[in-house]
PDB file of N, CA, C and O in Angstrom:
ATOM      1  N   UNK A   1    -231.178 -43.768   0.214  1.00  0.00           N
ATOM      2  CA  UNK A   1    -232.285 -44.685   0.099  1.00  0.00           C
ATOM      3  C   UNK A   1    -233.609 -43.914   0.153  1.00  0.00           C
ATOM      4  O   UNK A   1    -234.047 -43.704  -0.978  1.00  0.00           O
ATOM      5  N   UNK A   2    -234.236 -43.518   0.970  1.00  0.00           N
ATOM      6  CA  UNK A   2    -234.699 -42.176   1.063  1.00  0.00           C
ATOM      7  C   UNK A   2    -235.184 -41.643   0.116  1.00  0.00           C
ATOM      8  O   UNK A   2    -236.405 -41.751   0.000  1.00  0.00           O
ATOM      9  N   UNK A   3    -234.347 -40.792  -1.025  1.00  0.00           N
ATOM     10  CA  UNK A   3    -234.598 -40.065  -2.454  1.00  0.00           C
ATOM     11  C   UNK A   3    -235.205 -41.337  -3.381  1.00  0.00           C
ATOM     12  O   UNK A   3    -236.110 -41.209  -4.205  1.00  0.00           O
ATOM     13  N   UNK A   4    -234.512 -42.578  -3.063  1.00  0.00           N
ATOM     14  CA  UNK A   4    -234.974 -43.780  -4.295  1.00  0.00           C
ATOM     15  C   UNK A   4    -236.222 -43.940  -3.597  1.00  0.00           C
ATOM     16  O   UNK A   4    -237.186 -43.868  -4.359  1.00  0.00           O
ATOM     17  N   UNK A   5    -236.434 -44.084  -2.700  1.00  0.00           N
ATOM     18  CA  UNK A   5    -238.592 -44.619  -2.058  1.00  0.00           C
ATOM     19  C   UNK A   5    -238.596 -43.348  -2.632  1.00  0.00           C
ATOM     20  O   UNK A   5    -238.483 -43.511  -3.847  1.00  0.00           O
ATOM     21  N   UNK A   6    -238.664 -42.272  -2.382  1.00  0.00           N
ATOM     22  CA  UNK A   6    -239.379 -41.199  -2.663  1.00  0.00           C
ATOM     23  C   UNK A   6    -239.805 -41.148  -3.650  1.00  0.00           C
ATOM     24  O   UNK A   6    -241.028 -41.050  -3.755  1.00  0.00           O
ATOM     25  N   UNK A   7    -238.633 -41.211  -5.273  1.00  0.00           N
ATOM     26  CA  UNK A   7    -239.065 -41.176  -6.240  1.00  0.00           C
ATOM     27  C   UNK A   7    -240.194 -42.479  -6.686  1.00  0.00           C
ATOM     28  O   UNK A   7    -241.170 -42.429  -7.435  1.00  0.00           O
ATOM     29  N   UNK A   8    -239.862 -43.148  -6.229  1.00  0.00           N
ATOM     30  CA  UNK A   8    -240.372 -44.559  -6.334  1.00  0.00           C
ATOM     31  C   UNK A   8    -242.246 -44.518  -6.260  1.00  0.00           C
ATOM     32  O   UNK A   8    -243.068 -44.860  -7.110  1.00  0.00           O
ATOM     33  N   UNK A   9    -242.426 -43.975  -4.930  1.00  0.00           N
ATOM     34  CA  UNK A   9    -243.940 -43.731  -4.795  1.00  0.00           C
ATOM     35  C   UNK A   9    -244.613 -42.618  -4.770  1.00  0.00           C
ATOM     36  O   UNK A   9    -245.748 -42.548  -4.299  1.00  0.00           O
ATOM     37  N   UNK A  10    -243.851 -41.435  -5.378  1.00  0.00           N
ATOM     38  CA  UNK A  10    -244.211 -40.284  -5.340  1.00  0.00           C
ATOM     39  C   UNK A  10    -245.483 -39.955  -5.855  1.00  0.00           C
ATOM     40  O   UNK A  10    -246.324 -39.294  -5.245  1.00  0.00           O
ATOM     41  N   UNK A  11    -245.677 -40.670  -7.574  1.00  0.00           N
ATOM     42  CA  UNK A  11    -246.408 -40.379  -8.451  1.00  0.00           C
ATOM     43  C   UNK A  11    -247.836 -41.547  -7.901  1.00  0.00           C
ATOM     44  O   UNK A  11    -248.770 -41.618  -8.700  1.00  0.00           O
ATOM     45  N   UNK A  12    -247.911 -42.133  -6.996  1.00  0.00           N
ATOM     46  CA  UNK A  12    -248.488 -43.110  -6.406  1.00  0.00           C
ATOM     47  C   UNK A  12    -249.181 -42.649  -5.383  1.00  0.00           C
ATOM     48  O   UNK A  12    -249.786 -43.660  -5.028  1.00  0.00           O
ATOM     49  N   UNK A  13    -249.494 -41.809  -4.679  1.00  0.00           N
ATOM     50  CA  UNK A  13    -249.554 -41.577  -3.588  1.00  0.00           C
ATOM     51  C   UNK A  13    -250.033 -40.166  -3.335  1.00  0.00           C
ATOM     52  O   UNK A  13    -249.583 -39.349  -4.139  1.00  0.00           O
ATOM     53  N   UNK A  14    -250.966 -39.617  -2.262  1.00  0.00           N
ATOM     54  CA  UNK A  14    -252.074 -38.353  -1.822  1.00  0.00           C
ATOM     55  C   UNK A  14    -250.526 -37.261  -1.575  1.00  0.00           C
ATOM     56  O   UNK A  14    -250.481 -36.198  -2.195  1.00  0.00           O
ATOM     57  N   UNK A  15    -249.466 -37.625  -0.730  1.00  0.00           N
ATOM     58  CA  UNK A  15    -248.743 -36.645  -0.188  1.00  0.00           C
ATOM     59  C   UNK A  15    -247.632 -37.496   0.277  1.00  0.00           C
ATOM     60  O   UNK A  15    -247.795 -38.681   0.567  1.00  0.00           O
ATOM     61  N   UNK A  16    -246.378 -36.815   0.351  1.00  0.00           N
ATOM     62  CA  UNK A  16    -244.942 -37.506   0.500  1.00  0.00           C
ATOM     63  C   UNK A  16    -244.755 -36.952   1.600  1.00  0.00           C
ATOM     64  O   UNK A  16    -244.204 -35.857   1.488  1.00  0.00           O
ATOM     65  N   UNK A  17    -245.099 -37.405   3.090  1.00  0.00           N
ATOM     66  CA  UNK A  17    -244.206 -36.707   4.293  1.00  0.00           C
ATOM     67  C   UNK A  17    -243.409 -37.687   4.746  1.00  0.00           C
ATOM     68  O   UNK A  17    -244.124 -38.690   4.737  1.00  0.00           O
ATOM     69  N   UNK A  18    -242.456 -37.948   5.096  1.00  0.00           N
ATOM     70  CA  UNK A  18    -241.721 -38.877   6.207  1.00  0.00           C
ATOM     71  C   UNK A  18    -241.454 -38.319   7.195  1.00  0.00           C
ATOM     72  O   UNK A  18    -241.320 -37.098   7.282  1.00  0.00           O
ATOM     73  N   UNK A  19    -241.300 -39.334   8.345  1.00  0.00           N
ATOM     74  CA  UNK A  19    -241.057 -38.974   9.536  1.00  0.00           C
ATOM     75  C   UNK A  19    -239.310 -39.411  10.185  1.00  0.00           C
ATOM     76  O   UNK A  19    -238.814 -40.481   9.832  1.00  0.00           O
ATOM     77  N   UNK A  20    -238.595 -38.533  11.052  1.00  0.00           N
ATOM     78  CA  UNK A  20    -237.166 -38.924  10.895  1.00  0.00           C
ATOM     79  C   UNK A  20    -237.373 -38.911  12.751  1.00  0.00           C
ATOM     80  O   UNK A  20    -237.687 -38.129  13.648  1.00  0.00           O
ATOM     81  N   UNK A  21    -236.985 -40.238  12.567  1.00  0.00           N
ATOM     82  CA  UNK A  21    -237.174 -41.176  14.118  1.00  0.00           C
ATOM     83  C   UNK A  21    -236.075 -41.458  14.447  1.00  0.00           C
ATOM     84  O   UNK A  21    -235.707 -42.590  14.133  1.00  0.00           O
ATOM     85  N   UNK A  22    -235.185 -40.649  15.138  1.00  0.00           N
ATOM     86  CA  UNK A  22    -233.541 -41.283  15.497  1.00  0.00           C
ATOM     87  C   UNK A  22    -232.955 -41.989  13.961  1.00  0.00           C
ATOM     88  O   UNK A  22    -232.384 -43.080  13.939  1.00  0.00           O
ATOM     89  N   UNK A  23    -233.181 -41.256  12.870  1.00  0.00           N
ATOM     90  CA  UNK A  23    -232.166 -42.157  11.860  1.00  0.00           C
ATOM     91  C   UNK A  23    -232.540 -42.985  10.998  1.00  0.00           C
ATOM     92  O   UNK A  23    -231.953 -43.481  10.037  1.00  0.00           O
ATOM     93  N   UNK A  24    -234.171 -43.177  11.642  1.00  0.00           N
ATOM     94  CA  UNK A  24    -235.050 -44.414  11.207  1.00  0.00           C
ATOM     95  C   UNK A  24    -236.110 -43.498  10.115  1.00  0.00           C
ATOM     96  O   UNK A  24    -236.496 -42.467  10.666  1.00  0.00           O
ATOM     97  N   UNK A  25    -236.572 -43.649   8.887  1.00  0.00           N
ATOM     98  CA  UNK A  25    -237.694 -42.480   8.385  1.00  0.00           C
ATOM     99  C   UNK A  25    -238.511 -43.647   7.969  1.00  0.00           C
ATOM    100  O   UNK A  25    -238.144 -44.686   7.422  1.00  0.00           O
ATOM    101  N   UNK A  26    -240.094 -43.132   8.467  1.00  0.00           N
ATOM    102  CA  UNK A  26    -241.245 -43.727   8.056  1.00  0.00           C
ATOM    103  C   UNK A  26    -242.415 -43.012   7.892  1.00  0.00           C
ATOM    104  O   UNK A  26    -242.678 -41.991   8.527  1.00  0.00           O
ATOM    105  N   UNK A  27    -243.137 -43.530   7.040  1.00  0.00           N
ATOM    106  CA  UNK A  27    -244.377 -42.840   6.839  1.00  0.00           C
ATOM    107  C   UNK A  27    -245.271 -43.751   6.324  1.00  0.00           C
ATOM    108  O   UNK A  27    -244.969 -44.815   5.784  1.00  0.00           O
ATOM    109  N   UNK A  28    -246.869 -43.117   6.580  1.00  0.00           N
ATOM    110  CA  UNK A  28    -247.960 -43.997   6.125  1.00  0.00           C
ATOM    111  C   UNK A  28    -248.413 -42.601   4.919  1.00  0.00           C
ATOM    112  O   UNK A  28    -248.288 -41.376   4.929  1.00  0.00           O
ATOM    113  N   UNK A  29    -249.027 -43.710   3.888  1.00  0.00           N
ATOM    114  CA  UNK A  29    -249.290 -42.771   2.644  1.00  0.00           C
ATOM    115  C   UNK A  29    -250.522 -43.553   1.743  1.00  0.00           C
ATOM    116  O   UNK A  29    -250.803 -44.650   1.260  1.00  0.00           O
ATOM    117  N   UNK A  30    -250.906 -42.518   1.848  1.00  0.00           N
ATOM    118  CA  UNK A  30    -252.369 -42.749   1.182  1.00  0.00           C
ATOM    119  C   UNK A  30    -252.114 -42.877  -0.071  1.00  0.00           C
ATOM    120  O   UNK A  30    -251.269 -42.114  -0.539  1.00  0.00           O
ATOM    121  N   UNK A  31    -252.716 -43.790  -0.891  1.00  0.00           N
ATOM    122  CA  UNK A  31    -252.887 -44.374  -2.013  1.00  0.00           C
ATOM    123  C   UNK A  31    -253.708 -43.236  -3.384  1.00  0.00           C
ATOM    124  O   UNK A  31    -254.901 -42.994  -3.198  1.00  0.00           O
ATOM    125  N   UNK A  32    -253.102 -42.679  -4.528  1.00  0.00           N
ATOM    126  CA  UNK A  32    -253.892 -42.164  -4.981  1.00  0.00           C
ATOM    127  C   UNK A  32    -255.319 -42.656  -5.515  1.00  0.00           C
ATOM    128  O   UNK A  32    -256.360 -42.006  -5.419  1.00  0.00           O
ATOM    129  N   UNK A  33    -255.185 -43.879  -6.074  1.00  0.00           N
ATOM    130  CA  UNK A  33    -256.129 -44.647  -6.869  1.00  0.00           C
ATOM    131  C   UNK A  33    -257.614 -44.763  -5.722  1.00  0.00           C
ATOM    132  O   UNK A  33    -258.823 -44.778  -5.951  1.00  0.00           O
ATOM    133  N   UNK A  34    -256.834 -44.827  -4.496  1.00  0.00           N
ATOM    134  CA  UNK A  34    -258.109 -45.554  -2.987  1.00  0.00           C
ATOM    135  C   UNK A  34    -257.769 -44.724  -2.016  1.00  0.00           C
ATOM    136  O   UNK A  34    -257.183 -45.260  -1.075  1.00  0.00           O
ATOM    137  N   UNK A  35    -257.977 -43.426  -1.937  1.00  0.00           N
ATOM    138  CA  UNK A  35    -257.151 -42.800  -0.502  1.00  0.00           C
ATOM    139  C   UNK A  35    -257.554 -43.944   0.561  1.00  0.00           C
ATOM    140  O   UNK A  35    -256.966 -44.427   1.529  1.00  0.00           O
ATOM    141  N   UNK A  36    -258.424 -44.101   0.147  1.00  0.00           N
ATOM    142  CA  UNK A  36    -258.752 -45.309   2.225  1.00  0.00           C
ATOM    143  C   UNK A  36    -257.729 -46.016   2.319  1.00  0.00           C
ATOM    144  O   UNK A  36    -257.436 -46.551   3.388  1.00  0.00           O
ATOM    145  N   UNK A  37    -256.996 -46.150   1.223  1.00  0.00           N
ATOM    146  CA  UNK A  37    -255.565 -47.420   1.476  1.00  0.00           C
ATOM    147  C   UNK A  37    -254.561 -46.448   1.591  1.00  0.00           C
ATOM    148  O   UNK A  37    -254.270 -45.454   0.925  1.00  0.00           O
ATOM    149  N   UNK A  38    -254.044 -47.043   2.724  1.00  0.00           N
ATOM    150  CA  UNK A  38    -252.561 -46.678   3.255  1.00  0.00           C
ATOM    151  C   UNK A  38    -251.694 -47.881   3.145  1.00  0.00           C
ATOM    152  O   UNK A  38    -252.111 -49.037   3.080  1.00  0.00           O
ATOM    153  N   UNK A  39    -250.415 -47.494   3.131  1.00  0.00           N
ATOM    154  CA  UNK A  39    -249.315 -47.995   3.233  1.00  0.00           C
ATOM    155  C   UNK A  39    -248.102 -47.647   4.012  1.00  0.00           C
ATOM    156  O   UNK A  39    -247.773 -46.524   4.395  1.00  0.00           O
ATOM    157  N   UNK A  40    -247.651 -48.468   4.143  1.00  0.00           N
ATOM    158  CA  UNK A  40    -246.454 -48.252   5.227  1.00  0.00           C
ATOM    159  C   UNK A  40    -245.060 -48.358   4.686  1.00  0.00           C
ATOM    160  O   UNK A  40    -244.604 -49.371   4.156  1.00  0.00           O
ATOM    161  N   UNK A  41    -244.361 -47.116   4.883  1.00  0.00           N
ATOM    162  CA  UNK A  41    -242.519 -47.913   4.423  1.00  0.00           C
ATOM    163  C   UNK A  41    -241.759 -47.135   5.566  1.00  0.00           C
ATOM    164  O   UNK A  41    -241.879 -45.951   5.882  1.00  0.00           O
ATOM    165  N   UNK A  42    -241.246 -47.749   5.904  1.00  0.00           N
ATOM    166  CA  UNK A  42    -239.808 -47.453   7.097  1.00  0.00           C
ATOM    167  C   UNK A  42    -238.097 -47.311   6.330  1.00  0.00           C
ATOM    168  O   UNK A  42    -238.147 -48.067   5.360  1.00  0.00           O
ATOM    169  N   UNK A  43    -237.063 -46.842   6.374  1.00  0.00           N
ATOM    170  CA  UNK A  43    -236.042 -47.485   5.815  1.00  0.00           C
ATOM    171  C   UNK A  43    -235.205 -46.529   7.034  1.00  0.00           C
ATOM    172  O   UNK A  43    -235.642 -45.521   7.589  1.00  0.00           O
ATOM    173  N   UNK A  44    -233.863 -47.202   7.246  1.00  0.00           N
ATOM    174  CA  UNK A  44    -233.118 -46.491   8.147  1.00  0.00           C
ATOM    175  C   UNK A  44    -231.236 -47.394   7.544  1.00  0.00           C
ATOM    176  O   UNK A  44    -231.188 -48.226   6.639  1.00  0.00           O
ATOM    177  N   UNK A  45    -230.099 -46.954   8.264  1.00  0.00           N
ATOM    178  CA  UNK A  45    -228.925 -47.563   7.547  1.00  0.00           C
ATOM    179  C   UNK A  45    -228.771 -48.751   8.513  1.00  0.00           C
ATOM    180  O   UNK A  45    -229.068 -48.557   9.692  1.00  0.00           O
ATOM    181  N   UNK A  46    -228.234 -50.237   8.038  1.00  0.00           N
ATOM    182  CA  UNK A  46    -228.390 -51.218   8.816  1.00  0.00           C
ATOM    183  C   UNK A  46    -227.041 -51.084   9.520  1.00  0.00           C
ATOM    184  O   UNK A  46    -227.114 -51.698  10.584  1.00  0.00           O
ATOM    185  N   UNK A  47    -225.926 -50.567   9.364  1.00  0.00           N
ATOM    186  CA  UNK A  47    -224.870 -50.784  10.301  1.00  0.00           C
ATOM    187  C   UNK A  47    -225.569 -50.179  11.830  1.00  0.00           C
ATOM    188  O   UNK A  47    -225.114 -50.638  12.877  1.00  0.00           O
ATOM    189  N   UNK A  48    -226.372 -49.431  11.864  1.00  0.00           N
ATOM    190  CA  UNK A  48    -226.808 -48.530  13.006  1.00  0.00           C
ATOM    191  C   UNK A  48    -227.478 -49.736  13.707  1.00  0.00           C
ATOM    192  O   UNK A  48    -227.745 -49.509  14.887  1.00  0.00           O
ATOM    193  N   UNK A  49    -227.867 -51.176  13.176  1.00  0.00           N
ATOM    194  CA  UNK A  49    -228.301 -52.155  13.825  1.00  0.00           C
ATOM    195  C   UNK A  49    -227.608 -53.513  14.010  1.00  0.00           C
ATOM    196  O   UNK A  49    -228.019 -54.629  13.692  1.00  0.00           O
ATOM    197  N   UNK A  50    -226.619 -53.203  14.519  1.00  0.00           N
ATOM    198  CA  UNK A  50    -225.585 -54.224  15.082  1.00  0.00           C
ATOM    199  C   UNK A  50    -226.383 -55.368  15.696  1.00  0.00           C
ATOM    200  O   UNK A  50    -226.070 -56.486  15.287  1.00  0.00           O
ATOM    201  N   UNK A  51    -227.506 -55.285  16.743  1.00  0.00           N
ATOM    202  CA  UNK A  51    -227.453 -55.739  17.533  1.00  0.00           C
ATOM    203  C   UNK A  51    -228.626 -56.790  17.017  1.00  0.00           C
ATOM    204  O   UNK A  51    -228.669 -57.964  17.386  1.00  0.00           O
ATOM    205  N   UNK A  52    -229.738 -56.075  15.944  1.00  0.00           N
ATOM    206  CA  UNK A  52    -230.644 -56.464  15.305  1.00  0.00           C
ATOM    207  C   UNK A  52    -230.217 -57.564  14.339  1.00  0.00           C
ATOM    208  O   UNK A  52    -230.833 -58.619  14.190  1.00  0.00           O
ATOM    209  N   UNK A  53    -229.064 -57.203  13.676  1.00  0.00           N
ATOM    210  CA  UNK A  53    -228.199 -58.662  12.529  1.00  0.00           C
ATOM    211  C   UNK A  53    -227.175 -59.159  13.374  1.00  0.00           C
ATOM    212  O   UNK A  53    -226.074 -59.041  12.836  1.00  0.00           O
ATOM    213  N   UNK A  54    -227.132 -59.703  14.570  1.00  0.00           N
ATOM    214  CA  UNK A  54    -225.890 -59.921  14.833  1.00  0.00           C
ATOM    215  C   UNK A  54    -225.879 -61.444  14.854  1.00  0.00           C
ATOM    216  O   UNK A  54    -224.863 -62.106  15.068  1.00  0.00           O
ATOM    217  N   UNK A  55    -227.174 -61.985  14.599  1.00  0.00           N
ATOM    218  CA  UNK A  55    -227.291 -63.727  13.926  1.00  0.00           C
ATOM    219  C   UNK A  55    -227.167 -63.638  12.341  1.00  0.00           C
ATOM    220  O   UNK A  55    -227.278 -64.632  11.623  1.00  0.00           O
ATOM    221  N   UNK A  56    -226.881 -62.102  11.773  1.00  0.00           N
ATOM    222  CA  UNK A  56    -226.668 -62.639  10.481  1.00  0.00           C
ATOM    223  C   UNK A  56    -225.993 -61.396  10.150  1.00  0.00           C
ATOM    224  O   UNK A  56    -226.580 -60.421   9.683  1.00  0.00           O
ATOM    225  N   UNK A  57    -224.627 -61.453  10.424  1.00  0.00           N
ATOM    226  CA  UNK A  57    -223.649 -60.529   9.995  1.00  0.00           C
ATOM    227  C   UNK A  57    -223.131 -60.052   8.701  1.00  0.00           C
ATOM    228  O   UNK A  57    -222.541 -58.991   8.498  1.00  0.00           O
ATOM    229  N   UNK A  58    -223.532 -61.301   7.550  1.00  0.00           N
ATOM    230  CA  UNK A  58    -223.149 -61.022   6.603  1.00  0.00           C
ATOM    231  C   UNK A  58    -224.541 -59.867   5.753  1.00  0.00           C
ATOM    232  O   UNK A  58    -224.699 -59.991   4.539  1.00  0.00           O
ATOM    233  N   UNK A  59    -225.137 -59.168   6.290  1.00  0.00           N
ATOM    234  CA  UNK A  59    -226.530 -58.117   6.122  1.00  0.00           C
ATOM    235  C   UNK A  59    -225.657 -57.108   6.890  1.00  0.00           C
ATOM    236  O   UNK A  59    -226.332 -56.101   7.099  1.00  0.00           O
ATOM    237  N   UNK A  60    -224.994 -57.048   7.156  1.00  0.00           N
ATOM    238  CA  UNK A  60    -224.296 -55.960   7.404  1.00  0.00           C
ATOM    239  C   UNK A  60    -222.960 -55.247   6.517  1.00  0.00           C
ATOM    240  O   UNK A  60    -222.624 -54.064   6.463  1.00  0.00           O
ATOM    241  N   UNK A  61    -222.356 -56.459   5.856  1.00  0.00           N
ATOM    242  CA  UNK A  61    -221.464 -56.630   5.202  1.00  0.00           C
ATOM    243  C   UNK A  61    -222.107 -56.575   3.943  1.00  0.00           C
ATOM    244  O   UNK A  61    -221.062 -56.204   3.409  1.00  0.00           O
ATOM    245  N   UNK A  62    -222.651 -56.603   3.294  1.00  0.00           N
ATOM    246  CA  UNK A  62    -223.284 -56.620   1.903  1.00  0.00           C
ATOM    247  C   UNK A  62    -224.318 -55.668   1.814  1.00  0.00           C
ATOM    248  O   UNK A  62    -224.437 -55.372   0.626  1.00  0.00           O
ATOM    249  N   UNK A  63    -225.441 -54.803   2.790  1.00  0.00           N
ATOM    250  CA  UNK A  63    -226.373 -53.683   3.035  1.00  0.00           C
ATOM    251  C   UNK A  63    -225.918 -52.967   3.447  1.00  0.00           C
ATOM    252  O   UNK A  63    -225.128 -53.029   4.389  1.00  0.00           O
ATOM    253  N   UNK A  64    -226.459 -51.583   2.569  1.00  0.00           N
ATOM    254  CA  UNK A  64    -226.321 -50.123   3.342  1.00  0.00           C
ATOM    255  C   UNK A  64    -227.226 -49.645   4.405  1.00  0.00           C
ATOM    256  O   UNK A  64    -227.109 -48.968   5.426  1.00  0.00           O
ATOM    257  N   UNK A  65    -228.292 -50.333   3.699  1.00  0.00           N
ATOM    258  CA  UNK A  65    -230.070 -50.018   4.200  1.00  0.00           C
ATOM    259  C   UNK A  65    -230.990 -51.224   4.106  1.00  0.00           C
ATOM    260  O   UNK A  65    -230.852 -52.186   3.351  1.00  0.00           O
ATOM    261  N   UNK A  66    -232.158 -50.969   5.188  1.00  0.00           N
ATOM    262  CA  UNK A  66    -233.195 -52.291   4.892  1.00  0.00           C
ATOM    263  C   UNK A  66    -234.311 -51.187   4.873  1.00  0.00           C
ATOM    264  O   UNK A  66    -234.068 -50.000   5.096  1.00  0.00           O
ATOM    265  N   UNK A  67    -235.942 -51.839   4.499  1.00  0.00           N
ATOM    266  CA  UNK A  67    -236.464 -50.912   4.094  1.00  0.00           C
ATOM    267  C   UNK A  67    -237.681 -52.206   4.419  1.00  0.00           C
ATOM    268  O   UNK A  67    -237.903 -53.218   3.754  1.00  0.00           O
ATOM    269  N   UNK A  68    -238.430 -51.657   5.872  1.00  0.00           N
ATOM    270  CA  UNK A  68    -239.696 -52.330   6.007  1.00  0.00           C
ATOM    271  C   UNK A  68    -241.053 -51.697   4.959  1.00  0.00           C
ATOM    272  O   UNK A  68    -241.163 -50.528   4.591  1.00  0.00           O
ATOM    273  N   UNK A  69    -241.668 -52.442   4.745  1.00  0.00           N
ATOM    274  CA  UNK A  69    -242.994 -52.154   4.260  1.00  0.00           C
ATOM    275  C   UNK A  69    -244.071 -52.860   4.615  1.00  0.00           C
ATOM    276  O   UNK A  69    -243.996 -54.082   4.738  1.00  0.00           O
ATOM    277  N   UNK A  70    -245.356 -52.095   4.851  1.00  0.00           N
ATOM    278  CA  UNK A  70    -246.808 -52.650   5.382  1.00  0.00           C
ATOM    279  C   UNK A  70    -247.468 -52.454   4.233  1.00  0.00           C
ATOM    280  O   UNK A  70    -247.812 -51.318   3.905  1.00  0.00           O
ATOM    281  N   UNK A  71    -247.783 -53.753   3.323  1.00  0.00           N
ATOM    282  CA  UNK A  71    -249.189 -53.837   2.394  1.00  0.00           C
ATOM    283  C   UNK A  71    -250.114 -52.858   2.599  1.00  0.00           C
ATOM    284  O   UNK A  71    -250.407 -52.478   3.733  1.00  0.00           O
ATOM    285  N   UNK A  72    -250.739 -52.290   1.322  1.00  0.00           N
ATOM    286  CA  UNK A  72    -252.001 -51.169   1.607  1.00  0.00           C
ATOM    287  C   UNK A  72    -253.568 -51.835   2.424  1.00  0.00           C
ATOM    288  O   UNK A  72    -254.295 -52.691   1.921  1.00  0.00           O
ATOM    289  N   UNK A  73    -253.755 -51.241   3.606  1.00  0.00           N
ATOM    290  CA  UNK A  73    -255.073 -51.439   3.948  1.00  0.00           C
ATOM    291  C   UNK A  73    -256.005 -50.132   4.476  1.00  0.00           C
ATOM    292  O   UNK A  73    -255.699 -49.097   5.067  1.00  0.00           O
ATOM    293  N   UNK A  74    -257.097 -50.593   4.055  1.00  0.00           N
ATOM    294  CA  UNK A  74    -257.964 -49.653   4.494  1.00  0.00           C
ATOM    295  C   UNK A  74    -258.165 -48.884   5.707  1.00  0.00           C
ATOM    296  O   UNK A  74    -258.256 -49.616   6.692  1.00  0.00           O
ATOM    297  N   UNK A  75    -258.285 -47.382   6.007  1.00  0.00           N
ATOM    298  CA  UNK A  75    -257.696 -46.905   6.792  1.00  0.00           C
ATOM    299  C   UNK A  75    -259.463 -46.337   7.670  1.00  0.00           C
ATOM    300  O   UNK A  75    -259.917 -45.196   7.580  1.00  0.00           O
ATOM    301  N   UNK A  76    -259.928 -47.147   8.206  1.00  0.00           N
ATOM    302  CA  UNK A  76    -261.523 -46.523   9.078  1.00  0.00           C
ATOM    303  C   UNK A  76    -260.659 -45.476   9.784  1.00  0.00           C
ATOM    304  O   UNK A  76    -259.644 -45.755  10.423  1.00  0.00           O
ATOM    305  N   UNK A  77    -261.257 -43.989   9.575  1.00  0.00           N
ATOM    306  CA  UNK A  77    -261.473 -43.220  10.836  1.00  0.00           C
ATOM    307  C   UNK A  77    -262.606 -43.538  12.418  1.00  0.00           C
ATOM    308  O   UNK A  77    -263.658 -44.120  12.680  1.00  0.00           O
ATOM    309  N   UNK A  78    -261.880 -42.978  12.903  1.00  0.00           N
ATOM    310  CA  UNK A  78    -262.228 -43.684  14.279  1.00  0.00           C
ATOM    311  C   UNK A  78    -263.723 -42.819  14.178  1.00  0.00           C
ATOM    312  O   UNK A  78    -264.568 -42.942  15.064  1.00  0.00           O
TER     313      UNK A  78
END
């Protein structure tokens, strides 16, 4: 999942780093068109979240992966 975001926003975007959080990879990425806009994507494998689908089991049974995302917003330095 991973390689598919990657390719996905590569050509989109200031720089491709992710971050690998116990299993979980996320990163915020600056927008080429607006660097001030960032965006957010997370993706990690959903069996590793039993406990997170366990009101909806059949997301476990049909997903490999889920894949959060945060809309681009403007990023003020402090």
């Amino acid at each position: 999942m991973l390689g598919i975001l990657s390719d996905l926003i590569e050509p989109h975007v200031v720089e491709l780093r992710w971050a690998d959080d116990y299993g979980q990879y996320h990163g915020g990425f600056r927008v080429k068109s607006d660097p001030r806009m960032v965006l957010g994507l997370s993706t990690s494998l959903v069996k590793m979240k039993t406990d997170t689908f366990k009101d909806a089991p059949e997301i476990l049974k049909t997903y490999q992966s889920d894949v959060l995302y945060t809309p681009p917003s403007v990023w003020e330095e402090p």
